[in-house]
Amino acid sequence: MLNCIDNSGAAVVECTKVLRMKRHAKIGDRIIVVVQKQRSFGPESGGGSGGSVSTSAANKVRRGDIRHAVVVRTVKKLQRPDGSVVRFDDNACVLINKSGDPIGTRLNGIVGSELRDKKWSKILSLAPMHL
Protein backbone atom coordinates (compact mmCIF):
# COMPACT_ATOMS: atom_id res chain seq x y z
CA MET A 1 0.00 0.00 0.00
CA LEU A 2 1.27 3.43 -0.95
CA ASN A 3 0.04 6.94 -0.29
CA CYS A 4 -0.85 8.94 -3.38
CA ILE A 5 0.51 12.48 -2.95
CA ASP A 6 -1.06 14.23 -5.94
CA ASN A 7 -4.51 15.78 -6.34
CA SER A 8 -5.79 13.18 -8.81
CA GLY A 9 -8.41 11.96 -6.32
CA ALA A 10 -6.70 8.80 -5.02
CA ALA A 11 -5.59 8.63 -1.37
CA VAL A 12 -4.26 5.06 -0.99
CA VAL A 13 -3.19 2.74 -3.81
CA GLU A 14 -1.93 -0.85 -3.91
CA CYS A 15 1.00 -1.87 -6.11
CA THR A 16 0.25 -4.86 -8.33
CA LYS A 17 3.27 -4.95 -10.64
CA VAL A 18 6.69 -3.34 -11.01
CA LEU A 19 7.30 -2.65 -14.68
CA ARG A 20 10.49 -3.71 -16.51
CA MET A 21 12.16 -5.51 -13.58
CA LYS A 22 11.81 -8.52 -11.31
CA ARG A 23 12.52 -6.90 -7.95
CA HIS A 24 10.91 -4.52 -5.52
CA ALA A 25 10.28 -0.94 -6.60
CA LYS A 26 12.72 1.85 -5.75
CA ILE A 27 12.38 5.61 -6.11
CA GLY A 28 11.76 6.48 -9.75
CA ASP A 29 10.40 3.08 -10.79
CA ARG A 30 7.20 2.82 -12.80
CA ILE A 31 4.54 0.57 -11.26
CA ILE A 32 0.94 -0.48 -11.91
CA VAL A 33 -1.44 0.31 -9.05
CA VAL A 34 -5.10 -0.18 -8.09
CA VAL A 35 -6.86 2.69 -6.33
CA GLN A 36 -8.03 1.45 -2.90
CA LYS A 37 -9.31 4.64 -1.28
CA GLN A 38 -10.50 7.90 -2.77
CA ARG A 39 -9.66 11.29 -1.36
CA SER A 40 -12.71 13.29 -0.28
CA PHE A 41 -12.87 16.95 -1.24
CA GLY A 42 -15.97 17.55 0.94
CA PRO A 43 -15.86 21.00 2.59
CA GLU A 44 -14.32 22.95 -0.26
CA SER A 45 -16.78 21.79 -2.95
CA GLY A 46 -19.85 23.28 -1.21
CA GLY A 47 -23.02 21.79 0.27
CA GLY A 48 -26.14 20.20 -1.19
CA SER A 49 -26.59 17.78 -4.05
CA GLY A 50 -24.57 20.02 -6.38
CA GLY A 51 -21.54 19.51 -4.12
CA SER A 52 -21.48 15.78 -4.77
CA VAL A 53 -21.50 16.36 -8.52
CA SER A 54 -18.53 18.72 -8.34
CA THR A 55 -16.75 16.34 -5.96
CA SER A 56 -16.96 13.50 -8.46
CA ALA A 57 -15.81 15.85 -11.22
CA ALA A 58 -12.79 16.88 -9.12
CA ASN A 59 -11.67 13.25 -8.74
CA LYS A 60 -9.88 12.17 -11.89
CA VAL A 61 -9.67 8.56 -10.66
CA ARG A 62 -12.16 6.31 -8.88
CA ARG A 63 -11.86 3.40 -6.47
CA GLY A 64 -10.88 0.24 -8.34
CA ASP A 65 -9.19 2.03 -11.26
CA ILE A 66 -5.97 0.48 -12.58
CA ARG A 67 -3.35 3.15 -13.30
CA HIS A 68 0.37 3.62 -13.82
CA ALA A 69 2.36 5.40 -11.11
CA VAL A 70 5.90 6.45 -10.18
CA VAL A 71 7.36 5.74 -6.74
CA VAL A 72 8.59 8.99 -5.14
CA ARG A 73 9.28 7.92 -1.50
CA THR A 74 10.20 4.60 0.13
CA VAL A 75 10.66 3.45 3.72
CA LYS A 76 13.56 1.21 2.63
CA LYS A 77 16.94 2.89 3.14
CA LEU A 78 18.66 4.07 -0.03
CA GLN A 79 22.37 4.77 -0.18
CA ARG A 80 23.46 7.52 -2.53
CA PRO A 81 26.77 7.68 -4.39
CA ASP A 82 28.11 10.35 -1.99
CA GLY A 83 27.66 7.93 0.94
CA SER A 84 24.56 9.47 2.51
CA VAL A 85 21.63 7.24 3.40
CA VAL A 86 18.06 8.42 2.82
CA ARG A 87 14.93 6.94 4.41
CA PHE A 88 11.40 8.35 4.28
CA ASP A 89 8.52 7.87 6.73
CA ASP A 90 6.13 6.33 4.21
CA ASN A 91 5.85 4.81 0.76
CA ALA A 92 4.34 7.26 -1.71
CA CYS A 93 3.66 7.52 -5.43
CA VAL A 94 2.34 9.88 -8.10
CA LEU A 95 -0.23 8.69 -10.65
CA ILE A 96 0.72 9.11 -14.30
CA ASN A 97 -0.93 8.38 -17.63
CA LYS A 98 0.39 5.98 -20.26
CA SER A 99 2.62 8.65 -21.84
CA GLY A 100 4.26 9.49 -18.51
CA ASP A 101 2.59 12.81 -17.65
CA PRO A 102 1.25 13.26 -14.08
CA ILE A 103 -2.55 13.04 -13.77
CA GLY A 104 -2.69 15.53 -10.89
CA THR A 105 -1.65 19.16 -11.12
CA ARG A 106 -0.21 19.54 -7.61
CA LEU A 107 1.93 17.41 -5.27
CA ASN A 108 1.76 17.36 -1.47
CA GLY A 109 5.04 16.57 0.24
CA ILE A 110 8.67 16.04 -0.66
CA VAL A 111 9.99 13.60 -3.26
CA GLY A 112 13.35 11.87 -3.66
CA SER A 113 15.92 13.54 -5.90
CA GLU A 114 16.62 10.18 -7.60
CA LEU A 115 13.77 11.13 -9.93
CA ARG A 116 16.18 13.49 -11.67
CA ASP A 117 18.45 10.60 -12.68
CA LYS A 118 15.50 8.61 -14.02
CA LYS A 119 14.19 11.49 -16.18
CA TRP A 120 11.02 12.32 -14.22
CA SER A 121 11.53 16.09 -14.47
CA LYS A 122 7.79 16.85 -14.77
CA ILE A 123 7.19 15.33 -11.33
CA LEU A 124 10.16 17.22 -9.88
CA SER A 125 8.82 20.51 -11.25
CA LEU A 126 5.44 19.95 -9.54
CA ALA A 127 6.95 18.96 -6.19
CA PRO A 128 7.35 21.64 -3.51
CA MET A 129 10.69 20.16 -2.41
CA HIS A 130 12.99 17.27 -3.28
CA LEU A 131 15.39 15.71 -0.82
mmCIF file of N, CA, C and O in Angstrom, residues 18-116:
data_model
loop_
_atom_site.group_PDB
_atom_site.id
_atom_site.type_symbol
_atom_site.label_atom_id
_atom_site.label_comp_id
_atom_site.label_asym_id
_atom_site.label_seq_id
_atom_site.Cartn_x
_atom_site.Cartn_y
_atom_site.Cartn_z
ATOM 1 N N VAL A 18 5.585 -4.253 -10.730
ATOM 2 C CA VAL A 18 6.688 -3.342 -11.007
ATOM 3 C C VAL A 18 7.079 -3.559 -12.460
ATOM 4 O O VAL A 18 7.390 -4.685 -12.860
ATOM 5 N N LEU A 19 7.049 -2.511 -13.254
ATOM 6 C CA LEU A 19 7.304 -2.649 -14.680
ATOM 7 C C LEU A 19 8.797 -2.729 -14.990
ATOM 8 O O LEU A 19 9.607 -2.050 -14.356
ATOM 9 N N ARG A 20 9.145 -3.572 -15.931
ATOM 10 C CA ARG A 20 10.486 -3.708 -16.513
ATOM 11 C C ARG A 20 11.547 -4.241 -15.572
ATOM 12 O O ARG A 20 12.730 -4.050 -15.805
ATOM 13 N N MET A 21 11.155 -4.908 -14.451
ATOM 14 C CA MET A 21 12.156 -5.515 -13.575
ATOM 15 C C MET A 21 11.501 -6.556 -12.675
ATOM 16 O O MET A 21 10.294 -6.551 -12.487
ATOM 17 N N LYS A 22 12.324 -7.441 -12.141
ATOM 18 C CA LYS A 22 11.812 -8.522 -11.309
ATOM 19 C C LYS A 22 12.271 -8.356 -9.870
ATOM 20 O O LYS A 22 12.798 -9.282 -9.273
ATOM 21 N N ARG A 23 12.129 -7.162 -9.327
ATOM 22 C CA ARG A 23 12.520 -6.898 -7.952
ATOM 23 C C ARG A 23 11.555 -5.869 -7.382
ATOM 24 O O ARG A 23 10.642 -5.427 -8.060
ATOM 25 N N HIS A 24 11.777 -5.521 -6.132
ATOM 26 C CA HIS A 24 10.911 -4.520 -5.516
ATOM 27 C C HIS A 24 11.159 -3.153 -6.134
ATOM 28 O O HIS A 24 12.223 -2.896 -6.730
ATOM 29 N N ALA A 25 10.198 -2.268 -5.997
ATOM 30 C CA ALA A 25 10.280 -0.939 -6.604
ATOM 31 C C ALA A 25 11.129 0.000 -5.748
ATOM 32 O O ALA A 25 11.056 -0.020 -4.527
ATOM 33 N N LYS A 26 11.934 0.800 -6.400
ATOM 34 C CA LYS A 26 12.722 1.848 -5.747
ATOM 35 C C LYS A 26 12.204 3.203 -6.210
ATOM 36 O O LYS A 26 11.290 3.273 -7.038
ATOM 37 N N ILE A 27 12.801 4.261 -5.714
ATOM 38 C CA ILE A 27 12.385 5.607 -6.113
ATOM 39 C C ILE A 27 12.652 5.794 -7.612
ATOM 40 O O ILE A 27 13.737 5.513 -8.096
ATOM 41 N N GLY A 28 11.637 6.255 -8.324
ATOM 42 C CA GLY A 28 11.756 6.485 -9.755
ATOM 43 C C GLY A 28 11.268 5.340 -10.612
ATOM 44 O O GLY A 28 11.210 5.480 -11.830
ATOM 45 N N ASP A 29 10.888 4.213 -10.018
ATOM 46 C CA ASP A 29 10.398 3.076 -10.795
ATOM 47 C C ASP A 29 8.931 3.274 -11.159
ATOM 48 O O ASP A 29 8.151 3.827 -10.394
ATOM 49 N N ARG A 30 8.584 2.766 -12.333
ATOM 50 C CA ARG A 30 7.200 2.824 -12.803
ATOM 51 C C ARG A 30 6.484 1.553 -12.356
ATOM 52 O O ARG A 30 6.999 0.457 -12.547
ATOM 53 N N ILE A 31 5.292 1.712 -11.775
ATOM 54 C CA ILE A 31 4.544 0.569 -11.263
ATOM 55 C C ILE A 31 3.099 0.654 -11.755
ATOM 56 O O ILE A 31 2.660 1.700 -12.241
ATOM 57 N N ILE A 32 2.374 -0.458 -11.639
ATOM 58 C CA ILE A 32 0.943 -0.481 -11.912
ATOM 59 C C ILE A 32 0.232 -0.602 -10.572
ATOM 60 O O ILE A 32 0.599 -1.439 -9.743
ATOM 61 N N VAL A 33 -0.765 0.262 -10.349
ATOM 62 C CA VAL A 33 -1.445 0.311 -9.052
ATOM 63 C C VAL A 33 -2.953 0.221 -9.248
ATOM 64 O O VAL A 33 -3.479 0.493 -10.330
ATOM 65 N N VAL A 34 -3.637 -0.177 -8.170
ATOM 66 C CA VAL A 34 -5.097 -0.180 -8.092
ATOM 67 C C VAL A 34 -5.496 0.801 -6.995
ATOM 68 O O VAL A 34 -4.960 0.745 -5.886
ATOM 69 N N VAL A 35 -6.418 1.698 -7.300
ATOM 70 C CA VAL A 35 -6.861 2.693 -6.329
ATOM 71 C C VAL A 35 -7.717 1.995 -5.269
ATOM 72 O O VAL A 35 -8.717 1.359 -5.585
ATOM 73 N N GLN A 36 -7.315 2.084 -4.000
ATOM 74 C CA GLN A 36 -8.025 1.445 -2.899
ATOM 75 C C GLN A 36 -8.944 2.411 -2.156
ATOM 76 O O GLN A 36 -9.993 2.023 -1.681
ATOM 77 N N LYS A 37 -8.524 3.660 -2.033
ATOM 78 C CA LYS A 37 -9.310 4.636 -1.281
ATOM 79 C C LYS A 37 -9.261 5.970 -2.001
ATOM 80 O O LYS A 37 -8.190 6.422 -2.405
ATOM 81 N N GLN A 38 -10.425 6.593 -2.138
ATOM 82 C CA GLN A 38 -10.502 7.901 -2.772
ATOM 83 C C GLN A 38 -10.311 9.004 -1.751
ATOM 84 O O GLN A 38 -10.631 8.834 -0.573
ATOM 85 N N ARG A 39 -9.798 10.120 -2.208
ATOM 86 C CA ARG A 39 -9.656 11.295 -1.357
ATOM 87 C C ARG A 39 -10.965 12.084 -1.421
ATOM 88 O O ARG A 39 -11.520 12.262 -2.498
ATOM 89 N N SER A 40 -11.456 12.540 -0.287
ATOM 90 C CA SER A 40 -12.712 13.287 -0.276
ATOM 91 C C SER A 40 -12.402 14.778 -0.262
ATOM 92 O O SER A 40 -11.599 15.246 0.534
ATOM 93 N N PHE A 41 -13.048 15.498 -1.160
ATOM 94 C CA PHE A 41 -12.874 16.948 -1.243
ATOM 95 C C PHE A 41 -14.117 17.640 -0.690
ATOM 96 O O PHE A 41 -14.605 18.603 -1.240
ATOM 97 N N GLY A 42 -14.679 17.134 0.412
ATOM 98 C CA GLY A 42 -15.972 17.546 0.942
ATOM 99 C C GLY A 42 -16.170 19.028 1.187
ATOM 100 O O GLY A 42 -16.950 19.664 0.514
ATOM 101 N N PRO A 43 -15.494 19.638 2.185
ATOM 102 C CA PRO A 43 -15.856 20.999 2.586
ATOM 103 C C PRO A 43 -15.631 22.047 1.509
ATOM 104 O O PRO A 43 -16.377 23.003 1.421
ATOM 105 N N GLU A 44 -14.625 21.867 0.675
ATOM 106 C CA GLU A 44 -14.320 22.948 -0.255
ATOM 107 C C GLU A 44 -15.185 22.911 -1.508
ATOM 108 O O GLU A 44 -15.189 23.843 -2.286
ATOM 109 N N SER A 45 -15.960 21.839 -1.743
ATOM 110 C CA SER A 45 -16.776 21.792 -2.954
ATOM 111 C C SER A 45 -18.181 22.318 -2.728
ATOM 112 O O SER A 45 -18.961 22.376 -3.646
ATOM 113 N N GLY A 46 -18.542 22.698 -1.491
ATOM 114 C CA GLY A 46 -19.846 23.276 -1.212
ATOM 115 C C GLY A 46 -20.836 22.238 -0.728
ATOM 116 O O GLY A 46 -20.598 21.050 -0.768
ATOM 117 N N GLY A 47 -22.020 22.701 -0.282
ATOM 118 C CA GLY A 47 -23.015 21.786 0.265
ATOM 119 C C GLY A 47 -24.091 21.455 -0.752
ATOM 120 O O GLY A 47 -24.118 21.959 -1.872
ATOM 121 N N GLY A 48 -25.022 20.558 -0.340
ATOM 122 C CA GLY A 48 -26.143 20.203 -1.195
ATOM 123 C C GLY A 48 -25.809 19.124 -2.200
ATOM 124 O O GLY A 48 -24.727 18.559 -2.220
ATOM 125 N N SER A 49 -26.805 18.841 -3.053
ATOM 126 C CA SER A 49 -26.588 17.783 -4.049
ATOM 127 C C SER A 49 -25.624 18.239 -5.147
ATOM 128 O O SER A 49 -24.971 17.428 -5.771
ATOM 129 N N GLY A 50 -25.527 19.517 -5.388
ATOM 130 C CA GLY A 50 -24.569 20.019 -6.384
ATOM 131 C C GLY A 50 -23.135 19.805 -5.953
ATOM 132 O O GLY A 50 -22.242 19.679 -6.773
ATOM 133 N N GLY A 51 -22.885 19.753 -4.634
ATOM 134 C CA GLY A 51 -21.536 19.510 -4.121
ATOM 135 C C GLY A 51 -21.033 18.133 -4.471
ATOM 136 O O GLY A 51 -19.866 17.956 -4.773
ATOM 137 N N SER A 52 -21.916 17.136 -4.450
ATOM 138 C CA SER A 52 -21.478 15.780 -4.770
ATOM 139 C C SER A 52 -21.123 15.653 -6.242
ATOM 140 O O SER A 52 -20.243 14.904 -6.612
ATOM 141 N N VAL A 53 -21.812 16.401 -7.091
ATOM 142 C CA VAL A 53 -21.496 16.356 -8.520
ATOM 143 C C VAL A 53 -20.126 16.959 -8.777
ATOM 144 O O VAL A 53 -19.315 16.398 -9.501
ATOM 145 N N SER A 54 -19.838 18.095 -8.139
ATOM 146 C CA SER A 54 -18.534 18.720 -8.343
ATOM 147 C C SER A 54 -17.422 17.915 -7.674
ATOM 148 O O SER A 54 -16.291 17.935 -8.134
ATOM 149 N N THR A 55 -17.752 17.188 -6.599
ATOM 150 C CA THR A 55 -16.749 16.343 -5.958
ATOM 151 C C THR A 55 -16.332 15.216 -6.886
ATOM 152 O O THR A 55 -15.156 14.920 -7.041
ATOM 153 N N SER A 56 -17.311 14.588 -7.544
ATOM 154 C CA SER A 56 -16.964 13.497 -8.459
ATOM 155 C C SER A 56 -16.234 14.028 -9.690
ATOM 156 O O SER A 56 -15.419 13.336 -10.274
ATOM 157 N N ALA A 57 -16.517 15.269 -10.080
ATOM 158 C CA ALA A 57 -15.807 15.847 -11.222
ATOM 159 C C ALA A 57 -14.374 16.203 -10.847
ATOM 160 O O ALA A 57 -13.484 16.167 -11.679
ATOM 161 N N ALA A 58 -14.141 16.524 -9.547
ATOM 162 C CA ALA A 58 -12.792 16.883 -9.116
ATOM 163 C C ALA A 58 -11.897 15.649 -9.068
ATOM 164 O O ALA A 58 -10.699 15.748 -9.283
ATOM 165 N N ASN A 59 -12.463 14.473 -8.784
ATOM 166 C CA ASN A 59 -11.674 13.246 -8.745
ATOM 167 C C ASN A 59 -11.444 12.742 -10.160
ATOM 168 O O ASN A 59 -12.391 12.423 -10.871
ATOM 169 N N LYS A 60 -10.197 12.661 -10.556
ATOM 170 C CA LYS A 60 -9.877 12.167 -11.891
ATOM 171 C C LYS A 60 -9.810 10.652 -11.924
ATOM 172 O O LYS A 60 -9.833 10.057 -12.983
ATOM 173 N N VAL A 61 -9.692 10.019 -10.747
ATOM 174 C CA VAL A 61 -9.672 8.561 -10.664
ATOM 175 C C VAL A 61 -10.718 8.107 -9.649
ATOM 176 O O VAL A 61 -11.119 8.872 -8.769
ATOM 177 N N ARG A 62 -11.162 6.870 -9.781
ATOM 178 C CA ARG A 62 -12.158 6.315 -8.880
ATOM 179 C C ARG A 62 -11.598 5.073 -8.208
ATOM 180 O O ARG A 62 -10.600 4.519 -8.642
ATOM 181 N N ARG A 63 -12.269 4.608 -7.174
ATOM 182 C CA ARG A 63 -11.858 3.396 -6.471
ATOM 183 C C ARG A 63 -11.967 2.206 -7.416
ATOM 184 O O ARG A 63 -12.947 2.045 -8.128
ATOM 185 N N GLY A 64 -10.906 1.400 -7.463
ATOM 186 C CA GLY A 64 -10.881 0.236 -8.345
ATOM 187 C C GLY A 64 -10.204 0.483 -9.680
ATOM 188 O O GLY A 64 -10.005 -0.462 -10.444
ATOM 189 N N ASP A 65 -9.870 1.724 -9.992
ATOM 190 C CA ASP A 65 -9.191 2.027 -11.255
ATOM 191 C C ASP A 65 -7.782 1.456 -11.254
ATOM 192 O O ASP A 65 -7.090 1.480 -10.236
ATOM 193 N N ILE A 66 -7.343 0.975 -12.406
ATOM 194 C CA ILE A 66 -5.974 0.485 -12.580
ATOM 195 C C ILE A 66 -5.204 1.561 -13.331
ATOM 196 O O ILE A 66 -5.597 1.938 -14.445
ATOM 197 N N ARG A 67 -4.125 2.044 -12.731
ATOM 198 C CA ARG A 67 -3.354 3.154 -13.304
ATOM 199 C C ARG A 67 -1.859 2.870 -13.216
ATOM 200 O O ARG A 67 -1.421 2.004 -12.469
ATOM 201 N N HIS A 68 -1.076 3.642 -13.949
ATOM 202 C CA HIS A 68 0.375 3.622 -13.815
ATOM 203 C C HIS A 68 0.766 4.676 -12.792
ATOM 204 O O HIS A 68 0.074 5.674 -12.608
ATOM 205 N N ALA A 69 1.897 4.457 -12.122
ATOM 206 C CA ALA A 69 2.361 5.403 -11.106
ATOM 207 C C ALA A 69 3.879 5.360 -11.048
ATOM 208 O O ALA A 69 4.512 4.438 -11.563
ATOM 209 N N VAL A 70 4.463 6.377 -10.416
ATOM 210 C CA VAL A 70 5.899 6.451 -10.181
ATOM 211 C C VAL A 70 6.127 6.541 -8.682
ATOM 212 O O VAL A 70 5.490 7.354 -7.997
ATOM 213 N N VAL A 71 7.028 5.717 -8.160
ATOM 214 C CA VAL A 71 7.360 5.738 -6.738
ATOM 215 C C VAL A 71 8.223 6.966 -6.463
ATOM 216 O O VAL A 71 9.228 7.188 -7.147
ATOM 217 N N VAL A 72 7.836 7.775 -5.465
ATOM 218 C CA VAL A 72 8.594 8.987 -5.137
ATOM 219 C C VAL A 72 9.211 8.964 -3.745
ATOM 220 O O VAL A 72 10.131 9.728 -3.469
ATOM 221 N N ARG A 73 8.714 8.080 -2.842
ATOM 222 C CA ARG A 73 9.284 7.924 -1.503
ATOM 223 C C ARG A 73 9.188 6.462 -1.096
ATOM 224 O O ARG A 73 8.189 5.810 -1.394
ATOM 225 N N THR A 74 10.223 5.970 -0.389
ATOM 226 C CA THR A 74 10.196 4.603 0.130
ATOM 227 C C THR A 74 10.712 4.575 1.563
ATOM 228 O O THR A 74 11.561 5.388 1.940
ATOM 229 N N VAL A 75 10.205 3.629 2.349
ATOM 230 C CA VAL A 75 10.662 3.453 3.720
ATOM 231 C C VAL A 75 12.023 2.764 3.723
ATOM 232 O O VAL A 75 12.847 2.995 4.604
ATOM 233 N N LYS A 76 12.282 1.920 2.726
ATOM 234 C CA LYS A 76 13.560 1.211 2.635
ATOM 235 C C LYS A 76 14.700 2.207 2.472
ATOM 236 O O LYS A 76 14.614 3.141 1.675
ATOM 237 N N LYS A 77 15.791 1.990 3.219
ATOM 238 C CA LYS A 77 16.939 2.892 3.142
ATOM 239 C C LYS A 77 17.576 2.821 1.757
ATOM 240 O O LYS A 77 17.668 1.756 1.161
ATOM 241 N N LEU A 78 18.025 3.978 1.283
ATOM 242 C CA LEU A 78 18.656 4.071 -0.027
ATOM 243 C C LEU A 78 19.983 4.790 0.127
ATOM 244 O O LEU A 78 20.021 5.914 0.647
ATOM 245 N N GLN A 79 21.053 4.150 -0.287
ATOM 246 C CA GLN A 79 22.372 4.765 -0.185
ATOM 247 C C GLN A 79 22.711 5.475 -1.487
ATOM 248 O O GLN A 79 22.604 4.896 -2.564
ATOM 249 N N ARG A 80 23.122 6.713 -1.359
ATOM 250 C CA ARG A 80 23.459 7.518 -2.534
ATOM 251 C C ARG A 80 24.946 7.416 -2.827
ATOM 252 O O ARG A 80 25.733 7.004 -1.968
ATOM 253 N N PRO A 81 25.358 7.794 -4.025
ATOM 254 C CA PRO A 81 26.774 7.679 -4.390
ATOM 255 C C PRO A 81 27.725 8.473 -3.497
ATOM 256 O O PRO A 81 28.893 8.104 -3.353
ATOM 257 N N ASP A 82 27.236 9.563 -2.874
ATOM 258 C CA ASP A 82 28.112 10.345 -1.993
ATOM 259 C C ASP A 82 28.233 9.732 -0.598
ATOM 260 O O ASP A 82 28.939 10.271 0.244
ATOM 261 N N GLY A 83 27.548 8.614 -0.333
ATOM 262 C CA GLY A 83 27.662 7.929 0.944
ATOM 263 C C GLY A 83 26.529 8.199 1.909
ATOM 264 O O GLY A 83 26.411 7.522 2.928
ATOM 265 N N SER A 84 25.681 9.178 1.607
ATOM 266 C CA SER A 84 24.563 9.472 2.513
ATOM 267 C C SER A 84 23.462 8.433 2.339
ATOM 268 O O SER A 84 23.287 7.851 1.275
ATOM 269 N N VAL A 85 22.728 8.200 3.414
ATOM 270 C CA VAL A 85 21.634 7.236 3.404
ATOM 271 C C VAL A 85 20.337 7.991 3.620
ATOM 272 O O VAL A 85 20.222 8.803 4.537
ATOM 273 N N VAL A 86 19.329 7.718 2.761
ATOM 274 C CA VAL A 86 18.059 8.422 2.817
ATOM 275 C C VAL A 86 16.958 7.416 3.122
ATOM 276 O O VAL A 86 16.917 6.335 2.533
ATOM 277 N N ARG A 87 16.062 7.786 4.055
ATOM 278 C CA ARG A 87 14.929 6.937 4.412
ATOM 279 C C ARG A 87 13.745 7.849 4.686
ATOM 280 O O ARG A 87 13.851 8.822 5.425
ATOM 281 N N PHE A 88 12.597 7.540 4.095
ATOM 282 C CA PHE A 88 11.395 8.347 4.280
ATOM 283 C C PHE A 88 10.460 7.667 5.270
ATOM 284 O O PHE A 88 10.623 6.496 5.597
ATOM 285 N N ASP A 89 9.459 8.399 5.741
ATOM 286 C CA ASP A 89 8.522 7.874 6.730
ATOM 287 C C ASP A 89 7.451 6.978 6.123
ATOM 288 O O ASP A 89 6.839 6.186 6.822
ATOM 289 N N ASP A 90 7.173 7.137 4.826
ATOM 290 C CA ASP A 90 6.127 6.333 4.210
ATOM 291 C C ASP A 90 6.491 6.014 2.768
ATOM 292 O O ASP A 90 7.456 6.550 2.224
ATOM 293 N N ASN A 91 5.728 5.115 2.181
ATOM 294 C CA ASN A 91 5.852 4.811 0.760
ATOM 295 C C ASN A 91 4.823 5.658 0.024
ATOM 296 O O ASN A 91 3.651 5.666 0.406
ATOM 297 N N ALA A 92 5.260 6.367 -1.007
ATOM 298 C CA ALA A 92 4.343 7.261 -1.712
ATOM 299 C C ALA A 92 4.591 7.197 -3.210
ATOM 300 O O ALA A 92 5.683 6.846 -3.663
ATOM 301 N N CYS A 93 3.548 7.544 -3.975
ATOM 302 C CA CYS A 93 3.661 7.519 -5.434
ATOM 303 C C CYS A 93 2.868 8.680 -6.026
ATOM 304 O O CYS A 93 2.109 9.352 -5.340
ATOM 305 N N VAL A 94 3.069 8.882 -7.326
ATOM 306 C CA VAL A 94 2.342 9.878 -8.101
ATOM 307 C C VAL A 94 1.733 9.160 -9.290
ATOM 308 O O VAL A 94 2.433 8.437 -10.008
ATOM 309 N N LEU A 95 0.437 9.348 -9.524
ATOM 310 C CA LEU A 95 -0.227 8.691 -10.645
ATOM 311 C C LEU A 95 0.130 9.383 -11.948
ATOM 312 O O LEU A 95 0.191 10.614 -12.014
ATOM 313 N N ILE A 96 0.371 8.585 -12.987
ATOM 314 C CA ILE A 96 0.717 9.114 -14.303
ATOM 315 C C ILE A 96 -0.163 8.436 -15.353
ATOM 316 O O ILE A 96 -0.761 7.393 -15.097
ATOM 317 N N ASN A 97 -0.223 9.033 -16.544
ATOM 318 C CA ASN A 97 -0.933 8.377 -17.634
ATOM 319 C C ASN A 97 0.042 7.534 -18.444
ATOM 320 O O ASN A 97 1.219 7.440 -18.105
ATOM 321 N N LYS A 98 -0.446 6.922 -19.507
ATOM 322 C CA LYS A 98 0.394 5.979 -20.259
ATOM 323 C C LYS A 98 1.616 6.663 -20.886
ATOM 324 O O LYS A 98 2.659 6.050 -21.059
ATOM 325 N N SER A 99 1.499 7.951 -21.216
ATOM 326 C CA SER A 99 2.624 8.651 -21.838
ATOM 327 C C SER A 99 3.623 9.188 -20.829
ATOM 328 O O SER A 99 4.668 9.700 -21.210
ATOM 329 N N GLY A 100 3.306 9.087 -19.529
ATOM 330 C CA GLY A 100 4.261 9.495 -18.506
ATOM 331 C C GLY A 100 4.014 10.851 -17.886
ATOM 332 O O GLY A 100 4.816 11.320 -17.084
ATOM 333 N N ASP A 101 2.904 11.511 -18.230
ATOM 334 C CA ASP A 101 2.585 12.813 -17.647
ATOM 335 C C ASP A 101 1.772 12.614 -16.367
ATOM 336 O O ASP A 101 0.893 11.750 -16.325
ATOM 337 N N PRO A 102 2.025 13.401 -15.325
ATOM 338 C CA PRO A 102 1.252 13.264 -14.081
ATOM 339 C C PRO A 102 -0.223 13.579 -14.304
ATOM 340 O O PRO A 102 -0.570 14.511 -15.033
ATOM 341 N N ILE A 103 -1.113 12.807 -13.661
ATOM 342 C CA ILE A 103 -2.551 13.038 -13.770
ATOM 343 C C ILE A 103 -2.949 14.254 -12.950
ATOM 344 O O ILE A 103 -3.744 15.077 -13.386
ATOM 345 N N GLY A 104 -2.400 14.391 -11.752
ATOM 346 C CA GLY A 104 -2.691 15.535 -10.894
ATOM 347 C C GLY A 104 -1.908 16.765 -11.316
ATOM 348 O O GLY A 104 -0.947 16.694 -12.085
ATOM 349 N N THR A 105 -2.323 17.905 -10.782
ATOM 350 C CA THR A 105 -1.653 19.162 -11.118
ATOM 351 C C THR A 105 -0.843 19.716 -9.959
ATOM 352 O O THR A 105 -0.168 20.727 -10.107
ATOM 353 N N ARG A 106 -0.911 19.052 -8.788
ATOM 354 C CA ARG A 106 -0.213 19.539 -7.609
ATOM 355 C C ARG A 106 0.256 18.348 -6.785
ATOM 356 O O ARG A 106 -0.424 17.336 -6.716
ATOM 357 N N LEU A 107 1.421 18.471 -6.140
ATOM 358 C CA LEU A 107 1.935 17.411 -5.273
ATOM 359 C C LEU A 107 1.996 17.926 -3.839
ATOM 360 O O LEU A 107 2.327 19.087 -3.605
ATOM 361 N N ASN A 108 1.699 17.026 -2.894
ATOM 362 C CA ASN A 108 1.762 17.361 -1.470
ATOM 363 C C ASN A 108 2.904 16.576 -0.855
ATOM 364 O O ASN A 108 2.836 15.361 -0.789
ATOM 365 N N GLY A 109 3.935 17.258 -0.411
ATOM 366 C CA GLY A 109 5.041 16.574 0.243
ATOM 367 C C GLY A 109 6.281 16.501 -0.618
ATOM 368 O O GLY A 109 6.261 16.792 -1.810
ATOM 369 N N ILE A 110 7.380 16.077 0.018
ATOM 370 C CA ILE A 110 8.671 16.037 -0.659
ATOM 371 C C ILE A 110 8.810 14.750 -1.459
ATOM 372 O O ILE A 110 8.129 13.760 -1.199
ATOM 373 N N VAL A 111 9.696 14.770 -2.444
ATOM 374 C CA VAL A 111 9.987 13.598 -3.257
ATOM 375 C C VAL A 111 11.495 13.372 -3.266
ATOM 376 O O VAL A 111 12.274 14.278 -2.958
ATOM 377 N N GLY A 112 11.922 12.183 -3.600
ATOM 378 C CA GLY A 112 13.348 11.871 -3.658
ATOM 379 C C GLY A 112 14.000 12.464 -4.885
ATOM 380 O O GLY A 112 13.406 12.495 -5.966
ATOM 381 N N SER A 113 15.235 12.916 -4.759
ATOM 382 C CA SER A 113 15.919 13.540 -5.904
ATOM 383 C C SER A 113 16.431 12.514 -6.903
ATOM 384 O O SER A 113 16.987 12.888 -7.928
ATOM 385 N N GLU A 114 16.250 11.205 -6.625
ATOM 386 C CA GLU A 114 16.617 10.179 -7.602
ATOM 387 C C GLU A 114 15.739 10.241 -8.850
ATOM 388 O O GLU A 114 16.072 9.666 -9.875
ATOM 389 N N LEU A 115 14.631 10.962 -8.759
ATOM 390 C CA LEU A 115 13.767 11.129 -9.928
ATOM 391 C C LEU A 115 14.479 11.890 -11.037
ATOM 392 O O LEU A 115 14.162 11.717 -12.212
ATOM 393 N N ARG A 116 15.436 12.729 -10.664
ATOM 394 C CA ARG A 116 16.180 13.489 -11.667
ATOM 395 C C ARG A 116 17.014 12.553 -12.540
ATOM 396 O O ARG A 116 17.084 12.727 -13.761
#
